[in-house]
């Protein structure tokens, strides 16, 4: 009422902004139990305990998922549920219904801003990760070459043994050089990652990431939220008819080929 009452002539009360008003739903019990709806007066006292239909401008308390869908006629993908609690709002909802979900994460704006300000470090981490992959391939190649040379030396004639031994020495030298470079890349990557994450938060780093992987929180958002945003008002930038679609999912072999 503080934010909306009297702001617009055509919407004198905050209740006029909504088709249906439900309070005290007691999530996550709303999705798992069968508590009845109760109609309330504006002062919070009970008006009726026998709710057989919803009326615009009235206030209802409690209830459950099944009766909500029955009384409104809306269900499944026709409902976008917006919440800010990963367990009580999003996970339990997705397990109990087919509603679409939007998760409001207030920390998202700061995380995006931080990553944008430190894009050079993100780029460096990506480069170091790619470098480690290349060095790992080269190390494995030189290991195979050494194994092959060892087998050849076991059965080589004296005239050829000296040449093979020289090749083996070069391979070992190159392998040690690559191993040192690989170790240095790991150390530099770990140091950069540590500085990057502690810069976001000295105790637990980034909200959505833990090193190269998604954090547990990030995994839950990815698995259970159809949409996520920093605030509900961000939807003002979209038409009410907007259809949000997931980007095409790419498997690792597609990303490597750049499809």
JSON list of N, CA and C in Angstrom, two decimals, residues 96-175:
[
{"chain": "A", "resi": 96, "resn": "UNK", "atom": "N", "xyz": [7.04, -29.70, -7.98]},
{"chain": "A", "resi": 96, "resn": "UNK", "atom": "CA", "xyz": [5.62, -29.95, -7.71]},
{"chain": "A", "resi": 96, "resn": "UNK", "atom": "C", "xyz": [4.71, -29.57, -8.87]},
{"chain": "A", "resi": 97, "resn": "UNK", "atom": "N", "xyz": [5.19, -28.73, -9.79]},
{"chain": "A", "resi": 97, "resn": "UNK", "atom": "CA", "xyz": [4.31, -28.24, -10.85]},
{"chain": "A", "resi": 97, "resn": "UNK", "atom": "C", "xyz": [5.08, -28.11, -12.16]},
{"chain": "A", "resi": 98, "resn": "UNK", "atom": "N", "xyz": [4.35, -27.70, -13.19]},
{"chain": "A", "resi": 98, "resn": "UNK", "atom": "CA", "xyz": [4.96, -27.43, -14.49]},
{"chain": "A", "resi": 98, "resn": "UNK", "atom": "C", "xyz": [5.03, -25.93, -14.77]},
{"chain": "A", "resi": 99, "resn": "UNK", "atom": "N", "xyz": [4.90, -25.12, -13.71]},
{"chain": "A", "resi": 99, "resn": "UNK", "atom": "CA", "xyz": [4.97, -23.67, -13.88]},
{"chain": "A", "resi": 99, "resn": "UNK", "atom": "C", "xyz": [6.36, -23.27, -14.36]},
{"chain": "A", "resi": 100, "resn": "UNK", "atom": "N", "xyz": [6.39, -22.22, -15.17]},
{"chain": "A", "resi": 100, "resn": "UNK", "atom": "CA", "xyz": [7.66, -21.59, -15.51]},
{"chain": "A", "resi": 100, "resn": "UNK", "atom": "C", "xyz": [8.13, -20.76, -14.32]},
{"chain": "A", "resi": 101, "resn": "UNK", "atom": "N", "xyz": [9.42, -20.65, -14.16]},
{"chain": "A", "resi": 101, "resn": "UNK", "atom": "CA", "xyz": [9.96, -19.98, -12.98]},
{"chain": "A", "resi": 101, "resn": "UNK", "atom": "C", "xyz": [10.93, -18.87, -13.36]},
{"chain": "A", "resi": 102, "resn": "UNK", "atom": "N", "xyz": [10.88, -17.80, -12.59]},
{"chain": "A", "resi": 102, "resn": "UNK", "atom": "CA", "xyz": [11.85, -16.71, -12.71]},
{"chain": "A", "resi": 102, "resn": "UNK", "atom": "C", "xyz": [12.43, -16.45, -11.32]},
{"chain": "A", "resi": 103, "resn": "UNK", "atom": "N", "xyz": [13.73, -16.51, -11.22]},
{"chain": "A", "resi": 103, "resn": "UNK", "atom": "CA", "xyz": [14.42, -16.34, -9.94]},
{"chain": "A", "resi": 103, "resn": "UNK", "atom": "C", "xyz": [15.03, -14.94, -9.88]},
{"chain": "A", "resi": 104, "resn": "UNK", "atom": "N", "xyz": [14.68, -14.19, -8.84]},
{"chain": "A", "resi": 104, "resn": "UNK", "atom": "CA", "xyz": [15.22, -12.85, -8.64]},
{"chain": "A", "resi": 104, "resn": "UNK", "atom": "C", "xyz": [16.45, -12.95, -7.75]},
{"chain": "A", "resi": 105, "resn": "UNK", "atom": "N", "xyz": [17.60, -12.57, -8.29]},
{"chain": "A", "resi": 105, "resn": "UNK", "atom": "CA", "xyz": [18.88, -12.65, -7.57]},
{"chain": "A", "resi": 105, "resn": "UNK", "atom": "C", "xyz": [19.44, -11.24, -7.47]},
{"chain": "A", "resi": 106, "resn": "UNK", "atom": "N", "xyz": [19.32, -10.62, -6.32]},
{"chain": "A", "resi": 106, "resn": "UNK", "atom": "CA", "xyz": [19.75, -9.24, -6.16]},
{"chain": "A", "resi": 106, "resn": "UNK", "atom": "C", "xyz": [21.25, -9.08, -6.38]},
{"chain": "A", "resi": 107, "resn": "UNK", "atom": "N", "xyz": [22.02, -10.13, -6.06]},
{"chain": "A", "resi": 107, "resn": "UNK", "atom": "CA", "xyz": [23.48, -10.04, -6.20]},
{"chain": "A", "resi": 107, "resn": "UNK", "atom": "C", "xyz": [23.94, -10.05, -7.66]},
{"chain": "A", "resi": 108, "resn": "UNK", "atom": "N", "xyz": [23.03, -10.33, -8.57]},
{"chain": "A", "resi": 108, "resn": "UNK", "atom": "CA", "xyz": [23.41, -10.49, -9.98]},
{"chain": "A", "resi": 108, "resn": "UNK", "atom": "C", "xyz": [24.00, -9.21, -10.57]},
{"chain": "A", "resi": 109, "resn": "UNK", "atom": "N", "xyz": [23.43, -8.06, -10.24]},
{"chain": "A", "resi": 109, "resn": "UNK", "atom": "CA", "xyz": [23.93, -6.81, -10.81]},
{"chain": "A", "resi": 109, "resn": "UNK", "atom": "C", "xyz": [25.37, -6.55, -10.42]},
{"chain": "A", "resi": 110, "resn": "UNK", "atom": "N", "xyz": [25.68, -6.75, -9.14]},
{"chain": "A", "resi": 110, "resn": "UNK", "atom": "CA", "xyz": [27.05, -6.52, -8.68]},
{"chain": "A", "resi": 110, "resn": "UNK", "atom": "C", "xyz": [28.01, -7.52, -9.33]},
{"chain": "A", "resi": 111, "resn": "UNK", "atom": "N", "xyz": [27.56, -8.76, -9.51]},
{"chain": "A", "resi": 111, "resn": "UNK", "atom": "CA", "xyz": [28.44, -9.77, -10.11]},
{"chain": "A", "resi": 111, "resn": "UNK", "atom": "C", "xyz": [28.72, -9.44, -11.57]},
{"chain": "A", "resi": 112, "resn": "UNK", "atom": "N", "xyz": [27.69, -9.01, -12.31]},
{"chain": "A", "resi": 112, "resn": "UNK", "atom": "CA", "xyz": [27.89, -8.62, -13.71]},
{"chain": "A", "resi": 112, "resn": "UNK", "atom": "C", "xyz": [28.83, -7.43, -13.79]},
{"chain": "A", "resi": 113, "resn": "UNK", "atom": "N", "xyz": [28.62, -6.45, -12.92]},
{"chain": "A", "resi": 113, "resn": "UNK", "atom": "CA", "xyz": [29.47, -5.26, -12.91]},
{"chain": "A", "resi": 113, "resn": "UNK", "atom": "C", "xyz": [30.92, -5.63, -12.60]},
{"chain": "A", "resi": 114, "resn": "UNK", "atom": "N", "xyz": [31.11, -6.52, -11.62]},
{"chain": "A", "resi": 114, "resn": "UNK", "atom": "CA", "xyz": [32.46, -6.93, -11.24]},
{"chain": "A", "resi": 114, "resn": "UNK", "atom": "C", "xyz": [33.15, -7.66, -12.39]},
{"chain": "A", "resi": 115, "resn": "UNK", "atom": "N", "xyz": [32.45, -8.59, -13.02]},
{"chain": "A", "resi": 115, "resn": "UNK", "atom": "CA", "xyz": [33.04, -9.35, -14.13]},
{"chain": "A", "resi": 115, "resn": "UNK", "atom": "C", "xyz": [33.39, -8.43, -15.29]},
{"chain": "A", "resi": 116, "resn": "UNK", "atom": "N", "xyz": [32.51, -7.45, -15.55]},
{"chain": "A", "resi": 116, "resn": "UNK", "atom": "CA", "xyz": [32.76, -6.51, -16.64]},
{"chain": "A", "resi": 116, "resn": "UNK", "atom": "C", "xyz": [33.99, -5.66, -16.35]},
{"chain": "A", "resi": 117, "resn": "UNK", "atom": "N", "xyz": [34.15, -5.24, -15.09]},
{"chain": "A", "resi": 117, "resn": "UNK", "atom": "CA", "xyz": [35.32, -4.43, -14.71]},
{"chain": "A", "resi": 117, "resn": "UNK", "atom": "C", "xyz": [36.61, -5.23, -14.76]},
{"chain": "A", "resi": 118, "resn": "UNK", "atom": "N", "xyz": [36.52, -6.55, -14.63]},
{"chain": "A", "resi": 118, "resn": "UNK", "atom": "CA", "xyz": [37.71, -7.42, -14.61]},
{"chain": "A", "resi": 118, "resn": "UNK", "atom": "C", "xyz": [37.74, -8.35, -15.81]},
{"chain": "A", "resi": 119, "resn": "UNK", "atom": "N", "xyz": [37.29, -7.84, -16.95]},
{"chain": "A", "resi": 119, "resn": "UNK", "atom": "CA", "xyz": [37.23, -8.67, -18.15]},
{"chain": "A", "resi": 119, "resn": "UNK", "atom": "C", "xyz": [38.62, -9.11, -18.60]},
{"chain": "A", "resi": 120, "resn": "UNK", "atom": "N", "xyz": [39.65, -8.29, -18.31]},
{"chain": "A", "resi": 120, "resn": "UNK", "atom": "CA", "xyz": [41.02, -8.68, -18.69]},
{"chain": "A", "resi": 120, "resn": "UNK", "atom": "C", "xyz": [41.45, -9.94, -17.93]},
{"chain": "A", "resi": 121, "resn": "UNK", "atom": "N", "xyz": [41.08, -10.03, -16.66]},
{"chain": "A", "resi": 121, "resn": "UNK", "atom": "CA", "xyz": [41.42, -11.22, -15.89]},
{"chain": "A", "resi": 121, "resn": "UNK", "atom": "C", "xyz": [40.65, -12.44, -16.39]},
{"chain": "A", "resi": 122, "resn": "UNK", "atom": "N", "xyz": [39.39, -12.24, -16.75]},
{"chain": "A", "resi": 122, "resn": "UNK", "atom": "CA", "xyz": [38.60, -13.34, -17.31]},
{"chain": "A", "resi": 122, "resn": "UNK", "atom": "C", "xyz": [39.23, -13.83, -18.61]},
{"chain": "A", "resi": 123, "resn": "UNK", "atom": "N", "xyz": [39.64, -12.88, -19.45]},
{"chain": "A", "resi": 123, "resn": "UNK", "atom": "CA", "xyz": [40.29, -13.24, -20.72]},
{"chain": "A", "resi": 123, "resn": "UNK", "atom": "C", "xyz": [41.60, -13.99, -20.45]},
{"chain": "A", "resi": 124, "resn": "UNK", "atom": "N", "xyz": [42.35, -13.53, -19.45]},
{"chain": "A", "resi": 124, "resn": "UNK", "atom": "CA", "xyz": [43.61, -14.19, -19.12]},
{"chain": "A", "resi": 124, "resn": "UNK", "atom": "C", "xyz": [43.37, -15.62, -18.63]},
{"chain": "A", "resi": 125, "resn": "UNK", "atom": "N", "xyz": [42.35, -15.81, -17.81]},
{"chain": "A", "resi": 125, "resn": "UNK", "atom": "CA", "xyz": [42.02, -17.16, -17.32]},
{"chain": "A", "resi": 125, "resn": "UNK", "atom": "C", "xyz": [41.65, -18.08, -18.47]},
{"chain": "A", "resi": 126, "resn": "UNK", "atom": "N", "xyz": [40.90, -17.56, -19.44]},
{"chain": "A", "resi": 126, "resn": "UNK", "atom": "CA", "xyz": [40.55, -18.37, -20.61]},
{"chain": "A", "resi": 126, "resn": "UNK", "atom": "C", "xyz": [41.78, -18.74, -21.42]},
{"chain": "A", "resi": 127, "resn": "UNK", "atom": "N", "xyz": [42.69, -17.78, -21.57]},
{"chain": "A", "resi": 127, "resn": "UNK", "atom": "CA", "xyz": [43.92, -18.04, -22.32]},
{"chain": "A", "resi": 127, "resn": "UNK", "atom": "C", "xyz": [44.78, -19.08, -21.60]},
{"chain": "A", "resi": 128, "resn": "UNK", "atom": "N", "xyz": [44.90, -18.96, -20.28]},
{"chain": "A", "resi": 128, "resn": "UNK", "atom": "CA", "xyz": [45.69, -19.92, -19.51]},
{"chain": "A", "resi": 128, "resn": "UNK", "atom": "C", "xyz": [45.08, -21.31, -19.57]},
{"chain": "A", "resi": 129, "resn": "UNK", "atom": "N", "xyz": [43.76, -21.38, -19.57]},
{"chain": "A", "resi": 129, "resn": "UNK", "atom": "CA", "xyz": [43.09, -22.68, -19.67]},
{"chain": "A", "resi": 129, "resn": "UNK", "atom": "C", "xyz": [43.38, -23.33, -21.02]},
{"chain": "A", "resi": 130, "resn": "UNK", "atom": "N", "xyz": [43.33, -22.51, -22.08]},
{"chain": "A", "resi": 130, "resn": "UNK", "atom": "CA", "xyz": [43.65, -23.03, -23.42]},
{"chain": "A", "resi": 130, "resn": "UNK", "atom": "C", "xyz": [45.11, -23.45, -23.51]},
{"chain": "A", "resi": 131, "resn": "UNK", "atom": "N", "xyz": [46.01, -22.66, -22.88]},
{"chain": "A", "resi": 131, "resn": "UNK", "atom": "CA", "xyz": [47.43, -22.99, -22.89]},
{"chain": "A", "resi": 131, "resn": "UNK", "atom": "C", "xyz": [47.69, -24.31, -22.18]},
{"chain": "A", "resi": 132, "resn": "UNK", "atom": "N", "xyz": [47.05, -24.52, -21.06]},
{"chain": "A", "resi": 132, "resn": "UNK", "atom": "CA", "xyz": [47.22, -25.79, -20.34]},
{"chain": "A", "resi": 132, "resn": "UNK", "atom": "C", "xyz": [46.78, -26.97, -21.20]},
{"chain": "A", "resi": 133, "resn": "UNK", "atom": "N", "xyz": [45.72, -26.79, -21.94]},
{"chain": "A", "resi": 133, "resn": "UNK", "atom": "CA", "xyz": [45.26, -27.86, -22.83]},
{"chain": "A", "resi": 133, "resn": "UNK", "atom": "C", "xyz": [46.28, -28.18, -23.91]},
{"chain": "A", "resi": 134, "resn": "UNK", "atom": "N", "xyz": [46.87, -27.14, -24.49]},
{"chain": "A", "resi": 134, "resn": "UNK", "atom": "CA", "xyz": [47.88, -27.36, -25.55]},
{"chain": "A", "resi": 134, "resn": "UNK", "atom": "C", "xyz": [49.13, -28.01, -24.98]},
{"chain": "A", "resi": 135, "resn": "UNK", "atom": "N", "xyz": [49.57, -27.53, -23.81]},
{"chain": "A", "resi": 135, "resn": "UNK", "atom": "CA", "xyz": [50.77, -28.10, -23.18]},
{"chain": "A", "resi": 135, "resn": "UNK", "atom": "C", "xyz": [50.54, -29.55, -22.80]},
{"chain": "A", "resi": 136, "resn": "UNK", "atom": "N", "xyz": [49.35, -29.85, -22.31]},
{"chain": "A", "resi": 136, "resn": "UNK", "atom": "CA", "xyz": [49.03, -31.23, -21.94]},
{"chain": "A", "resi": 136, "resn": "UNK", "atom": "C", "xyz": [49.11, -32.15, -23.15]},
{"chain": "A", "resi": 137, "resn": "UNK", "atom": "N", "xyz": [48.61, -31.68, -24.29]},
{"chain": "A", "resi": 137, "resn": "UNK", "atom": "CA", "xyz": [48.69, -32.48, -25.52]},
{"chain": "A", "resi": 137, "resn": "UNK", "atom": "C", "xyz": [50.14, -32.71, -25.93]},
{"chain": "A", "resi": 138, "resn": "UNK", "atom": "N", "xyz": [50.96, -31.66, -25.84]},
{"chain": "A", "resi": 138, "resn": "UNK", "atom": "CA", "xyz": [52.37, -31.79, -26.22]},
{"chain": "A", "resi": 138, "resn": "UNK", "atom": "C", "xyz": [53.11, -32.73, -25.28]},
{"chain": "A", "resi": 139, "resn": "UNK", "atom": "N", "xyz": [52.82, -32.63, -23.99]},
{"chain": "A", "resi": 139, "resn": "UNK", "atom": "CA", "xyz": [53.47, -33.52, -23.02]},
{"chain": "A", "resi": 139, "resn": "UNK", "atom": "C", "xyz": [53.13, -34.97, -23.32]},
{"chain": "A", "resi": 140, "resn": "UNK", "atom": "N", "xyz": [51.88, -35.25, -23.60]},
{"chain": "A", "resi": 140, "resn": "UNK", "atom": "CA", "xyz": [51.48, -36.62, -23.93]},
{"chain": "A", "resi": 140, "resn": "UNK", "atom": "C", "xyz": [52.16, -37.10, -25.21]},
{"chain": "A", "resi": 141, "resn": "UNK", "atom": "N", "xyz": [52.29, -36.21, -26.17]},
{"chain": "A", "resi": 141, "resn": "UNK", "atom": "CA", "xyz": [52.97, -36.58, -27.42]},
{"chain": "A", "resi": 141, "resn": "UNK", "atom": "C", "xyz": [54.42, -36.96, -27.16]},
{"chain": "A", "resi": 142, "resn": "UNK", "atom": "N", "xyz": [55.12, -36.15, -26.36]},
{"chain": "A", "resi": 142, "resn": "UNK", "atom": "CA", "xyz": [56.53, -36.44, -26.07]},
{"chain": "A", "resi": 142, "resn": "UNK", "atom": "C", "xyz": [56.68, -37.71, -25.22]},
{"chain": "A", "resi": 143, "resn": "UNK", "atom": "N", "xyz": [55.73, -37.98, -24.35]},
{"chain": "A", "resi": 143, "resn": "UNK", "atom": "CA", "xyz": [55.76, -39.23, -23.59]},
{"chain": "A", "resi": 143, "resn": "UNK", "atom": "C", "xyz": [55.67, -40.43, -24.52]},
{"chain": "A", "resi": 144, "resn": "UNK", "atom": "N", "xyz": [54.79, -40.34, -25.49]},
{"chain": "A", "resi": 144, "resn": "UNK", "atom": "CA", "xyz": [54.66, -41.43, -26.46]},
{"chain": "A", "resi": 144, "resn": "UNK", "atom": "C", "xyz": [55.93, -41.61, -27.27]},
{"chain": "A", "resi": 145, "resn": "UNK", "atom": "N", "xyz": [56.56, -40.49, -27.65]},
{"chain": "A", "resi": 145, "resn": "UNK", "atom": "CA", "xyz": [57.81, -40.56, -28.40]},
{"chain": "A", "resi": 145, "resn": "UNK", "atom": "C", "xyz": [58.90, -41.23, -27.57]},
{"chain": "A", "resi": 146, "resn": "UNK", "atom": "N", "xyz": [58.97, -40.88, -26.28]},
{"chain": "A", "resi": 146, "resn": "UNK", "atom": "CA", "xyz": [59.98, -41.49, -25.41]},
{"chain": "A", "resi": 146, "resn": "UNK", "atom": "C", "xyz": [59.75, -42.99, -25.26]},
{"chain": "A", "resi": 147, "resn": "UNK", "atom": "N", "xyz": [58.50, -43.38, -25.08]},
{"chain": "A", "resi": 147, "resn": "UNK", "atom": "CA", "xyz": [58.19, -44.81, -24.97]},
{"chain": "A", "resi": 147, "resn": "UNK", "atom": "C", "xyz": [58.58, -45.55, -26.24]},
{"chain": "A", "resi": 148, "resn": "UNK", "atom": "N", "xyz": [58.34, -44.93, -27.38]},
{"chain": "A", "resi": 148, "resn": "UNK", "atom": "CA", "xyz": [58.70, -45.55, -28.65]},
{"chain": "A", "resi": 148, "resn": "UNK", "atom": "C", "xyz": [60.22, -45.69, -28.78]},
{"chain": "A", "resi": 149, "resn": "UNK", "atom": "N", "xyz": [60.94, -44.63, -28.38]},
{"chain": "A", "resi": 149, "resn": "UNK", "atom": "CA", "xyz": [62.41, -44.67, -28.46]},
{"chain": "A", "resi": 149, "resn": "UNK", "atom": "C", "xyz": [62.98, -45.72, -27.51]},
{"chain": "A", "resi": 150, "resn": "UNK", "atom": "N", "xyz": [62.39, -45.84, -26.32]},
{"chain": "A", "resi": 150, "resn": "UNK", "atom": "CA", "xyz": [62.85, -46.85, -25.37]},
{"chain": "A", "resi": 150, "resn": "UNK", "atom": "C", "xyz": [62.72, -48.26, -25.95]},
{"chain": "A", "resi": 151, "resn": "UNK", "atom": "N", "xyz": [61.59, -48.51, -26.61]},
{"chain": "A", "resi": 151, "resn": "UNK", "atom": "CA", "xyz": [61.40, -49.83, -27.22]},
{"chain": "A", "resi": 151, "resn": "UNK", "atom": "C", "xyz": [62.39, -50.08, -28.35]},
{"chain": "A", "resi": 152, "resn": "UNK", "atom": "N", "xyz": [62.67, -49.04, -29.13]},
{"chain": "A", "resi": 152, "resn": "UNK", "atom": "CA", "xyz": [63.62, -49.19, -30.23]},
{"chain": "A", "resi": 152, "resn": "UNK", "atom": "C", "xyz": [65.04, -49.41, -29.71]},
{"chain": "A", "resi": 153, "resn": "UNK", "atom": "N", "xyz": [65.38, -48.71, -28.62]},
{"chain": "A", "resi": 153, "resn": "UNK", "atom": "CA", "xyz": [66.73, -48.87, -28.05]},
{"chain": "A", "resi": 153, "resn": "UNK", "atom": "C", "xyz": [66.95, -50.29, -27.53]},
{"chain": "A", "resi": 154, "resn": "UNK", "atom": "N", "xyz": [65.91, -50.92, -27.02]},
{"chain": "A", "resi": 154, "resn": "UNK", "atom": "CA", "xyz": [66.05, -52.27, -26.47]},
{"chain": "A", "resi": 154, "resn": "UNK", "atom": "C", "xyz": [66.50, -53.27, -27.53]},
{"chain": "A", "resi": 155, "resn": "UNK", "atom": "N", "xyz": [66.13, -53.02, -28.77]},
{"chain": "A", "resi": 155, "resn": "UNK", "atom": "CA", "xyz": [66.46, -53.99, -29.82]},
{"chain": "A", "resi": 155, "resn": "UNK", "atom": "C", "xyz": [67.30, -53.38, -30.95]},
{"chain": "A", "resi": 156, "resn": "UNK", "atom": "N", "xyz": [67.87, -52.17, -30.70]},
{"chain": "A", "resi": 156, "resn": "UNK", "atom": "CA", "xyz": [68.63, -51.49, -31.76]},
{"chain": "A", "resi": 156, "resn": "UNK", "atom": "C", "xyz": [70.04, -52.05, -31.88]},
{"chain": "A", "resi": 157, "resn": "UNK", "atom": "N", "xyz": [70.53, -52.02, -33.08]},
{"chain": "A", "resi": 157, "resn": "UNK", "atom": "CA", "xyz": [71.93, -52.40, -33.35]},
{"chain": "A", "resi": 157, "resn": "UNK", "atom": "C", "xyz": [72.84, -51.32, -32.78]},
{"chain": "A", "resi": 158, "resn": "UNK", "atom": "N", "xyz": [74.09, -51.68, -32.41]},
{"chain": "A", "resi": 158, "resn": "UNK", "atom": "CA", "xyz": [75.02, -50.70, -31.83]},
{"chain": "A", "resi": 158, "resn": "UNK", "atom": "C", "xyz": [75.19, -49.46, -32.69]},
{"chain": "A", "resi": 159, "resn": "UNK", "atom": "N", "xyz": [75.18, -49.61, -34.00]},
{"chain": "A", "resi": 159, "resn": "UNK", "atom": "CA", "xyz": [75.40, -48.46, -34.89]},
{"chain": "A", "resi": 159, "resn": "UNK", "atom": "C", "xyz": [74.26, -47.45, -34.79]},
{"chain": "A", "resi": 160, "resn": "UNK", "atom": "N", "xyz": [73.05, -47.94, -34.51]},
{"chain": "A", "resi": 160, "resn": "UNK", "atom": "CA", "xyz": [71.88, -47.07, -34.45]},
{"chain": "A", "resi": 160, "resn": "UNK", "atom": "C", "xyz": [71.58, -46.60, -33.03]},
{"chain": "A", "resi": 161, "resn": "UNK", "atom": "N", "xyz": [72.10, -47.30, -32.06]},
{"chain": "A", "resi": 161, "resn": "UNK", "atom": "CA", "xyz": [71.78, -47.01, -30.66]},
{"chain": "A", "resi": 161, "resn": "UNK", "atom": "C", "xyz": [72.22, -45.61, -30.25]},
{"chain": "A", "resi": 162, "resn": "UNK", "atom": "N", "xyz": [73.38, -45.17, -30.75]},
{"chain": "A", "resi": 162, "resn": "UNK", "atom": "CA", "xyz": [73.89, -43.86, -30.37]},
{"chain": "A", "resi": 162, "resn": "UNK", "atom": "C", "xyz": [72.96, -42.75, -30.87]},
{"chain": "A", "resi": 163, "resn": "UNK", "atom": "N", "xyz": [72.49, -42.89, -32.09]},
{"chain": "A", "resi": 163, "resn": "UNK", "atom": "CA", "xyz": [71.58, -41.89, -32.66]},
{"chain": "A", "resi": 163, "resn": "UNK", "atom": "C", "xyz": [70.25, -41.87, -31.90]},
{"chain": "A", "resi": 164, "resn": "UNK", "atom": "N", "xyz": [69.74, -43.07, -31.59]},
{"chain": "A", "resi": 164, "resn": "UNK", "atom": "CA", "xyz": [68.48, -43.14, -30.85]},
{"chain": "A", "resi": 164, "resn": "UNK", "atom": "C", "xyz": [68.61, -42.55, -29.44]},
{"chain": "A", "resi": 165, "resn": "UNK", "atom": "N", "xyz": [69.78, -42.78, -28.83]},
{"chain": "A", "resi": 165, "resn": "UNK", "atom": "CA", "xyz": [70.01, -42.23, -27.49]},
{"chain": "A", "resi": 165, "resn": "UNK", "atom": "C", "xyz": [70.03, -40.71, -27.51]},
{"chain": "A", "resi": 166, "resn": "UNK", "atom": "N", "xyz": [70.63, -40.14, -28.57]},
{"chain": "A", "resi": 166, "resn": "UNK", "atom": "CA", "xyz": [70.66, -38.68, -28.72]},
{"chain": "A", "resi": 166, "resn": "UNK", "atom": "C", "xyz": [69.23, -38.13, -28.88]},
{"chain": "A", "resi": 167, "resn": "UNK", "atom": "N", "xyz": [68.41, -38.83, -29.68]},
{"chain": "A", "resi": 167, "resn": "UNK", "atom": "CA", "xyz": [67.01, -38.42, -29.86]},
{"chain": "A", "resi": 167, "resn": "UNK", "atom": "C", "xyz": [66.25, -38.52, -28.54]},
{"chain": "A", "resi": 168, "resn": "UNK", "atom": "N", "xyz": [66.55, -39.58, -27.79]},
{"chain": "A", "resi": 168, "resn": "UNK", "atom": "CA", "xyz": [65.89, -39.78, -26.50]},
{"chain": "A", "resi": 168, "resn": "UNK", "atom": "C", "xyz": [66.25, -38.65, -25.53]},
{"chain": "A", "resi": 169, "resn": "UNK", "atom": "N", "xyz": [67.50, -38.23, -25.53]},
{"chain": "A", "resi": 169, "resn": "UNK", "atom": "CA", "xyz": [67.96, -37.14, -24.66]},
{"chain": "A", "resi": 169, "resn": "UNK", "atom": "C", "xyz": [67.24, -35.84, -25.01]},
{"chain": "A", "resi": 170, "resn": "UNK", "atom": "N", "xyz": [67.09, -35.56, -26.31]},
{"chain": "A", "resi": 170, "resn": "UNK", "atom": "CA", "xyz": [66.39, -34.34, -26.73]},
{"chain": "A", "resi": 170, "resn": "UNK", "atom": "C", "xyz": [64.92, -34.38, -26.32]},
{"chain": "A", "resi": 171, "resn": "UNK", "atom": "N", "xyz": [64.31, -35.56, -26.49]},
{"chain": "A", "resi": 171, "resn": "UNK", "atom": "CA", "xyz": [62.91, -35.69, -26.11]},
{"chain": "A", "resi": 171, "resn": "UNK", "atom": "C", "xyz": [62.71, -35.47, -24.61]},
{"chain": "A", "resi": 172, "resn": "UNK", "atom": "N", "xyz": [63.62, -36.03, -23.80]},
{"chain": "A", "resi": 172, "resn": "UNK", "atom": "CA", "xyz": [63.52, -35.85, -22.35]},
{"chain": "A", "resi": 172, "resn": "UNK", "atom": "C", "xyz": [63.69, -34.38, -21.98]},
{"chain": "A", "resi": 173, "resn": "UNK", "atom": "N", "xyz": [64.64, -33.71, -22.66]},
{"chain": "A", "resi": 173, "resn": "UNK", "atom": "CA", "xyz": [64.86, -32.29, -22.37]},
{"chain": "A", "resi": 173, "resn": "UNK", "atom": "C", "xyz": [63.62, -31.47, -22.73]},
{"chain": "A", "resi": 174, "resn": "UNK", "atom": "N", "xyz": [63.06, -31.75, -23.91]},
{"chain": "A", "resi": 174, "resn": "UNK", "atom": "CA", "xyz": [61.85, -31.02, -24.33]},
{"chain": "A", "resi": 174, "resn": "UNK", "atom": "C", "xyz": [60.67, -31.32, -23.40]},
{"chain": "A", "resi": 175, "resn": "UNK", "atom": "N", "xyz": [60.59, -32.57, -22.95]},
{"chain": "A", "resi": 175, "resn": "UNK", "atom": "CA", "xyz": [59.50, -32.95, -22.06]},
{"chain": "A", "resi": 175, "resn": "UNK", "atom": "C", "xyz": [59.59, -32.22, -20.73]}
]
